Coordinates of C-alpha atoms in Angstrom, one line a residue:
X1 CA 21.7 -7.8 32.0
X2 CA 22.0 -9.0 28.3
X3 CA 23.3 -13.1 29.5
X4 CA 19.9 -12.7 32.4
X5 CA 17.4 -11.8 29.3
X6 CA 18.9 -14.2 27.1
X7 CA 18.6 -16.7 29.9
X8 CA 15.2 -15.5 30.7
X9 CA 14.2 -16.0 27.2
X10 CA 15.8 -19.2 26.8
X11 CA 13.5 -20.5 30.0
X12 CA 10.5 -19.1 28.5
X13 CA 10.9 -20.3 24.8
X14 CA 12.2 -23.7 25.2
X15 CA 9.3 -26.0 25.4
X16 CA 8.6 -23.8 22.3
X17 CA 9.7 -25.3 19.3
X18 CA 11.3 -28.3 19.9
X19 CA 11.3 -29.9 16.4
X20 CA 9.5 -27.5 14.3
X21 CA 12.5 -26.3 12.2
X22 CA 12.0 -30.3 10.5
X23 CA 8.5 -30.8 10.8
X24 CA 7.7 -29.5 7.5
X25 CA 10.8 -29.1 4.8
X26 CA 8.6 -27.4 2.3
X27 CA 9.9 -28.0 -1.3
X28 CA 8.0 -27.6 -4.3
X29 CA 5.2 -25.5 -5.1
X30 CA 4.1 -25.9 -1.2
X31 CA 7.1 -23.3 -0.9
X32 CA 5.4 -20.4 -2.1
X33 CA 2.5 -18.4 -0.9
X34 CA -1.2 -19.5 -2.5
X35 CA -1.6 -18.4 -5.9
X36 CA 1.9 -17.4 -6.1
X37 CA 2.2 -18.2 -10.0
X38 CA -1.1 -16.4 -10.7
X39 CA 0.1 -12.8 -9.0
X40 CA 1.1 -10.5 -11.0
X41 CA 4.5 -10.2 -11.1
X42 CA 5.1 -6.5 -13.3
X43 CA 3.7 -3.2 -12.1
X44 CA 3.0 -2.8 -15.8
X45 CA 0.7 -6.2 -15.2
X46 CA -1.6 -3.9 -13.0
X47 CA -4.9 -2.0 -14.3
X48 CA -3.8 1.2 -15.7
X49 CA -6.5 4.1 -15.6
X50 CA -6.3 7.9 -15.8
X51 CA -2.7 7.5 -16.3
X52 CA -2.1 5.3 -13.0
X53 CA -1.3 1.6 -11.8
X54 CA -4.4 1.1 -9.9
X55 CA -3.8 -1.9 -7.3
X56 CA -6.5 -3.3 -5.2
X57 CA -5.3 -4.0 -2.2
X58 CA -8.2 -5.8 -0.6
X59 CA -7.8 -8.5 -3.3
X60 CA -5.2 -11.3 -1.9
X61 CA -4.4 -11.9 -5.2
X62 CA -3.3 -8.3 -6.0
X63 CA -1.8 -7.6 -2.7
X64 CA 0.3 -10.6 -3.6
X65 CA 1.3 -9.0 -6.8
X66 CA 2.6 -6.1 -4.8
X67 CA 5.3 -8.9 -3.4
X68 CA 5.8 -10.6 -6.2
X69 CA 7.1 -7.3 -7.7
X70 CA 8.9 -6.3 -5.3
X71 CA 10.9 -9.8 -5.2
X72 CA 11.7 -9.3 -8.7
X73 CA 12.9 -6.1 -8.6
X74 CA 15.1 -6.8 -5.6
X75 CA 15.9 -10.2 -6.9
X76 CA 19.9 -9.0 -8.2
X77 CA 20.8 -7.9 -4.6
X78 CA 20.1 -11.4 -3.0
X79 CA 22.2 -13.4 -5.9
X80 CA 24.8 -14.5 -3.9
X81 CA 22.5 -15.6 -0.8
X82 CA 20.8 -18.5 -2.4
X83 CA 19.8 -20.2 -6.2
X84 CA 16.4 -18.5 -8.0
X85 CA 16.0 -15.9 -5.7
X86 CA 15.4 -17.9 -2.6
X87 CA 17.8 -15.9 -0.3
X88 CA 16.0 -12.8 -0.6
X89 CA 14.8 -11.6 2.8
X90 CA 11.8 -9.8 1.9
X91 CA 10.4 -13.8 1.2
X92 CA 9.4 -13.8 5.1
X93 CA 6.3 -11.1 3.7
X94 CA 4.2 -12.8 1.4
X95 CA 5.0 -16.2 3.5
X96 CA 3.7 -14.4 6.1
X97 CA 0.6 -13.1 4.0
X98 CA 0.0 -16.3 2.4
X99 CA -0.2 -18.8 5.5
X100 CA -2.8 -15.8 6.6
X101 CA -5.0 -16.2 3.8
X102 CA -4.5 -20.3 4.0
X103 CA -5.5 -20.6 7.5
X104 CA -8.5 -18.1 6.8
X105 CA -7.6 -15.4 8.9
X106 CA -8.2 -12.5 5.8
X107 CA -12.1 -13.4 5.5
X108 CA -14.7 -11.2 7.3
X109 CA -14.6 -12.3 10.4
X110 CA -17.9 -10.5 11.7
X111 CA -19.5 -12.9 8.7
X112 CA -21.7 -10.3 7.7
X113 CA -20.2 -10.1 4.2
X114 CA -19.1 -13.2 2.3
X115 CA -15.4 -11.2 1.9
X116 CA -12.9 -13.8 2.1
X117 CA -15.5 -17.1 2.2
X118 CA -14.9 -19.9 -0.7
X119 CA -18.8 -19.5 -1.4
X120 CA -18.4 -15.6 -1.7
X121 CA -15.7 -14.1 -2.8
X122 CA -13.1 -15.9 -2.2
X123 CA -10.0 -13.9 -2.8
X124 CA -11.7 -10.5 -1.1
X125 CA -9.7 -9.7 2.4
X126 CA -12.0 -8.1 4.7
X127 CA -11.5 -4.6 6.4
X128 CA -12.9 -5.9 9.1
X129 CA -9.5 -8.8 9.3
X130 CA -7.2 -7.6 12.0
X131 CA -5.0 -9.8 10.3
X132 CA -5.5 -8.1 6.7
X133 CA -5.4 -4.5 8.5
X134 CA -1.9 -5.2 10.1
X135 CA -0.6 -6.7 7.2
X136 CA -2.0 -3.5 5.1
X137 CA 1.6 -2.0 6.8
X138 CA 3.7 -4.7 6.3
X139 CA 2.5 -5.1 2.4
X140 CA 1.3 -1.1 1.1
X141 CA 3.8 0.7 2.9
X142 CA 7.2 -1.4 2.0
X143 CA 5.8 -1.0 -1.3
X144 CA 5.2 2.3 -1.7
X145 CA 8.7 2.8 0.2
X146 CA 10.2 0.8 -2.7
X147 CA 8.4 2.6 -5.4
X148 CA 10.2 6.3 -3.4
X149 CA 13.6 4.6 -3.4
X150 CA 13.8 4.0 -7.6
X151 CA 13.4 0.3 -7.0
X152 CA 11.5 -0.1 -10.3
X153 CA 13.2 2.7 -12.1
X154 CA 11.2 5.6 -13.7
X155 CA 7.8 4.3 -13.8
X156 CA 5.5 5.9 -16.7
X157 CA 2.5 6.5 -14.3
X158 CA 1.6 7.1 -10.7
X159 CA 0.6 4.3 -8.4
X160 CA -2.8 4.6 -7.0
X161 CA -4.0 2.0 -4.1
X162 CA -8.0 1.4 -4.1
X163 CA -9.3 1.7 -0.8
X164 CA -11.6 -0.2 1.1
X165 CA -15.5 -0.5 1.3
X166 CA -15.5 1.0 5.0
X167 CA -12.8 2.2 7.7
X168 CA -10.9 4.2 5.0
X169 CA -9.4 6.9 6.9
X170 CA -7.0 3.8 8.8
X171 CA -5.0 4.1 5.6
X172 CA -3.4 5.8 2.8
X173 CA -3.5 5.3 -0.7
X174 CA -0.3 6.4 -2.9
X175 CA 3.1 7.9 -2.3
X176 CA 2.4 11.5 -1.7
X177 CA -0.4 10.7 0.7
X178 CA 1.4 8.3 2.5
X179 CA 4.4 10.0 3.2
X180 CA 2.1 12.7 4.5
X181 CA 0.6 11.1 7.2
X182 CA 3.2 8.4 8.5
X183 CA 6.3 10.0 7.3
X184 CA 8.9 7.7 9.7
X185 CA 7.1 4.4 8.6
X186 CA 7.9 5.5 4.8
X187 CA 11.5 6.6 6.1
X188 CA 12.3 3.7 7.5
X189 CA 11.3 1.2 4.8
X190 CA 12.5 3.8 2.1
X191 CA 16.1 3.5 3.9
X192 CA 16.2 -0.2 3.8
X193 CA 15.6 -0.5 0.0
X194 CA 17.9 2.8 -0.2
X195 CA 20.1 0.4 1.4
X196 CA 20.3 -2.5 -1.3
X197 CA 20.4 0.1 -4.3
X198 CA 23.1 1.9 -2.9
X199 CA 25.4 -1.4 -3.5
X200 CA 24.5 -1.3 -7.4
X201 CA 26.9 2.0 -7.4
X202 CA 29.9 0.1 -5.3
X203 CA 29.6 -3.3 -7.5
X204 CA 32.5 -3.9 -9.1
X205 CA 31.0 -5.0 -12.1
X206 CA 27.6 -4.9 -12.9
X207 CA 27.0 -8.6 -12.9
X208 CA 27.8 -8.2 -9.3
X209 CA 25.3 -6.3 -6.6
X210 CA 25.4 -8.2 -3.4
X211 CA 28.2 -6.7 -2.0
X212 CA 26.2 -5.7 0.8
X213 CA 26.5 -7.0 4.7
X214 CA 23.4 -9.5 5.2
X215 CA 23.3 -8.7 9.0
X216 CA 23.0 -4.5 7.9
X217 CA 20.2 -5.3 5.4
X218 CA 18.5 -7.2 8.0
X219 CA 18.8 -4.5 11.1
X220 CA 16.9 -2.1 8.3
X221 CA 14.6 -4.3 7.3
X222 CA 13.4 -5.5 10.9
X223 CA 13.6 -2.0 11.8
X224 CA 11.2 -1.0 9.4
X225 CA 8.8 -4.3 9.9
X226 CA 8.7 -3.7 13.5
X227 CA 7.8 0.2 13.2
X228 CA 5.0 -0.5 11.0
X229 CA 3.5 -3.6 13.6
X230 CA 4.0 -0.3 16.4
X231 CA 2.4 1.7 14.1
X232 CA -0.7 -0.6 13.3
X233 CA -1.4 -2.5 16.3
X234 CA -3.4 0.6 18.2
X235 CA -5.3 1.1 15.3
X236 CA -6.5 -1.8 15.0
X237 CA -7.5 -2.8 18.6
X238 CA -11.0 -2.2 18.0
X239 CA -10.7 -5.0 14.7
X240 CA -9.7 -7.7 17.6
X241 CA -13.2 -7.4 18.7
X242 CA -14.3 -9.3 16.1
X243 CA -12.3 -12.7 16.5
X244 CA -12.4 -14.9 19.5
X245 CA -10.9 -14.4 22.7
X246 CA -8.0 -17.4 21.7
X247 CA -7.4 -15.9 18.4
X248 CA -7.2 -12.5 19.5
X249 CA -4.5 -13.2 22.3
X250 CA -2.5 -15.4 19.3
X251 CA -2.6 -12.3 17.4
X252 CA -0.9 -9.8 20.2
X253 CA 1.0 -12.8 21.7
X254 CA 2.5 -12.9 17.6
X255 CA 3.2 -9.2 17.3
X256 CA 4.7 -9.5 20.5
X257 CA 6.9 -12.4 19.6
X258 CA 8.2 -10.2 16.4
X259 CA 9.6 -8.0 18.2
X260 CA 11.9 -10.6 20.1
X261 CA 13.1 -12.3 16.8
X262 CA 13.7 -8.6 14.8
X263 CA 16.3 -8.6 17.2
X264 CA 17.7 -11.4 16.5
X265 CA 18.2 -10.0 12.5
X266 CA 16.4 -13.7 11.8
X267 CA 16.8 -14.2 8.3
X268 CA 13.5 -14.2 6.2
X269 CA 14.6 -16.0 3.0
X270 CA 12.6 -18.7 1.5
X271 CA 14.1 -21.9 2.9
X272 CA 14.1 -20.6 6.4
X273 CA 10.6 -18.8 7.0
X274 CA 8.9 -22.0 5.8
X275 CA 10.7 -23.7 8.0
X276 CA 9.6 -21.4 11.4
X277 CA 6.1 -21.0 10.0
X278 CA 5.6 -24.6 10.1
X279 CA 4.5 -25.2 13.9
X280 CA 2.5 -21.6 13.8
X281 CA -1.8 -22.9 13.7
X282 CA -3.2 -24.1 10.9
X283 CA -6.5 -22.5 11.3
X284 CA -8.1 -19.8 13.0
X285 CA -8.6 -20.7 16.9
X286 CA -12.1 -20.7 18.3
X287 CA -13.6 -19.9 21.9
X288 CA -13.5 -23.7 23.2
X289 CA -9.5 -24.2 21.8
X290 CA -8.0 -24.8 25.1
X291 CA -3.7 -24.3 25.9
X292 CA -2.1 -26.8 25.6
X293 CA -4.5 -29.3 24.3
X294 CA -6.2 -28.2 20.8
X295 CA -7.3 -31.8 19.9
X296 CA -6.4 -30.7 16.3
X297 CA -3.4 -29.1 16.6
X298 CA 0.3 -31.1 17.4
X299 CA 1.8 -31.3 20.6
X300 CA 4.6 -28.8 18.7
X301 CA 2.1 -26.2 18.1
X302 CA -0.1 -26.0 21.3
X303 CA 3.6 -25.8 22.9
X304 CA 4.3 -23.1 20.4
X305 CA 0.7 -20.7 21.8
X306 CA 1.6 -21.8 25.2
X307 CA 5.0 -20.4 24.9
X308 CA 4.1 -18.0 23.2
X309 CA 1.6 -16.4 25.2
X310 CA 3.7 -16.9 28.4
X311 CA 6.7 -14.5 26.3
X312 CA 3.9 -11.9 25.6
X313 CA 2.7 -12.2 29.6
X314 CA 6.6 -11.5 30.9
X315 CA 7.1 -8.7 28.7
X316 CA 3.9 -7.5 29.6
X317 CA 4.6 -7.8 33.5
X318 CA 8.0 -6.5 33.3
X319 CA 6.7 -3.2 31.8
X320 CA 8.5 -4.2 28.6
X321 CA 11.8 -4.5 30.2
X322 CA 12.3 -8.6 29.1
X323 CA 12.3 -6.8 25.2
X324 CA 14.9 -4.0 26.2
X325 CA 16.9 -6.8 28.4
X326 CA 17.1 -9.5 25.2
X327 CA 17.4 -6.0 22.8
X328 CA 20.5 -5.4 24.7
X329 CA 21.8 -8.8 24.7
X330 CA 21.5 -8.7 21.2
X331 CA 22.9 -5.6 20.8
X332 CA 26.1 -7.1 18.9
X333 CA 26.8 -9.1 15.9
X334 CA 28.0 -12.1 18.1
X335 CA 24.7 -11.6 20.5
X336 CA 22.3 -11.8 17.3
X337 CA 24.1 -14.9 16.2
X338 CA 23.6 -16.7 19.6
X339 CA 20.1 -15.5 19.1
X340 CA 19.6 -17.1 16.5
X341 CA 21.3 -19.9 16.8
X342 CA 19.2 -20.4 20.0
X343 CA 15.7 -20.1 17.9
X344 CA 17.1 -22.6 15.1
X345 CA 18.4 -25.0 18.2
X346 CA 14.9 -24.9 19.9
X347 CA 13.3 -25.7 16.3
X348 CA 15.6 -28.4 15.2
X349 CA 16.2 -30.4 18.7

């Protein structure tokens, strides 16, 4: 069963992503999300009122802050993996975040606020985003689980997140609150950053913390990013309404797709997730963008929807059982490594 999935995802990814892992080997300030040297990059560097960090969350540029910290604080388990903190794995998140807000898939996408718009406000990320919504788990929550585990240390004051103008009852807004009402999401992010702290006791010396296996911290952290995608993506099904018919199958076709490389324990450091982001769509797509043939888009990235959409429509035939069967085949450290050797060979050939 395992060699049939891996075979059956081999057939369906390969006209994927032939090339990508070269097309674009970001260096420079390209490397970093938008705005990255603006964020803030302290808790402390956040609004304190009534004797908490207040964080907006609906502001890129704050939400941004929130992975900025959490890069810094984490950035003395990840020494070993690469120079200036470029081998930490939690880089894949505000990558993620920031190609979202540079293709313009954060702004109001109903258009009937100017959230998100360069003439409006341009660093507001709608409620109304499916994109900003999903990411609201994969950004708040990690954060908040970081904040439980004693990443920052004692902090002198609670965190508080703001909520949004409408739609507030799809989220939660501090610690307490959140471990209240998703308590396995917060578990499961809590454990992975557990995880890396619990190495700072076994170092030999304290000069030394990443004596952790890469592959374990991985398997926690994809754990954890795929519950909260589980988590959010029935929630917000009614926010797909709002984008086109080509955008809203990209979006499920790319939550989909997550699920297939978690398995895989991909590695989310800097060098690497610019390189895999580099053949996903440069803007939002828009009723009239036709597989495989998006006038604007490379041959590399309409073969990138295509196959990416035809992965989505096997699982989706197969009841889910194409996930389980390439689950299973990844099921050991030898499997994941094929895995993802097999993504990085389809990207590079």
């Amino acid at each position: 069963f395992g060699i049939h999935a891996l075979l059956v995802v081999t057939v369906t990814l390969s006209p994927v992503t032939a090339a990508a892992w070269s097309v674009n080997n970001v260096t420079g300030e390209d490397a970093y999300p938008p705005l990255w040297d603006l964020a803030p990059e302290n808790l402390l560097d956040f609004p304190v009122k009534d004797n908490k960090i207040v964080i907006s969350a609906w502001n890129y540029q704050e939400r941004l802050g929130l992975y900025k910290s959490l890069l810094s604080a984490s950035a003395k388990y990840f020494g070993d993996f690469g120079p200036q903190n470029s081998g930490n794995i939690l880089w894949g998140l505000p990558l993620q975040h920031g190609w979202q807000f540079r293709t313009g898939r954060l702004v109001d996408p109903s258009s009937a606020t100017s959230c998100g718009y360069e003439n409006g406000e341009h660093l507001c990320q709608s409620v109304r985003s499916w994109w900003s919504c999903m990411n609201y788990y994969l950004a708040i929550i990690p954060f908040l689980g970081a904040v439980e585990a004693g990443l920052f240390g004692q902090l002198p004051y609670e965190i508080e997140i703001l909520p949004p103008e409408e739609q507030k009852d799809d989220f939660c807004y501090s610690v307490k609150d959140c471990w209240s009402r998703m308590p396995k999401l917060m578990d499961d992010w809590k454990a992975f950053f557990d995880y890396l702290l619990s190495t700072e006791h076994k170092a030999v010396s304290s000069a030394t913390f990443s004596s952790f296996k890469l592959d374990d911290a991985l398997g926690l952290m994809w754990k954890a990013h795929t519950a909260s995608i589980a988590y959010a993506l029935p929630k917000f099904q009614d926010r797909l309404k709002y984008l086109s018919d080509p955008e809203a199958n990209f979006g499920k076709d790319w939550a989909d797709a997550v699920d297939f490389i978690a398995a895989t324990h991909f590695c989310t450091d800097l060098p690497t997730t610019n390189n895999f982001q580099a053949f996903l769509p440069q803007r939002m797509l828009v009723e009239g963008d036709v597989l495989p043939s998006i006038s604007d888009f490379s041959p590399l990235q309409n073969k990138v929807l295509v196959s990416l959409r035809a992965l989505h429509k096997a699982n989706e035939l197969t009841g889910g059982l194409l996930l389980k069967l390439w689950q299973k085949a990844m099921s050991t450290e030898a499997g994941r490594e094929m895995g993802r050797k097999l993504i990085e060979g389809l990207t590079s050939s």
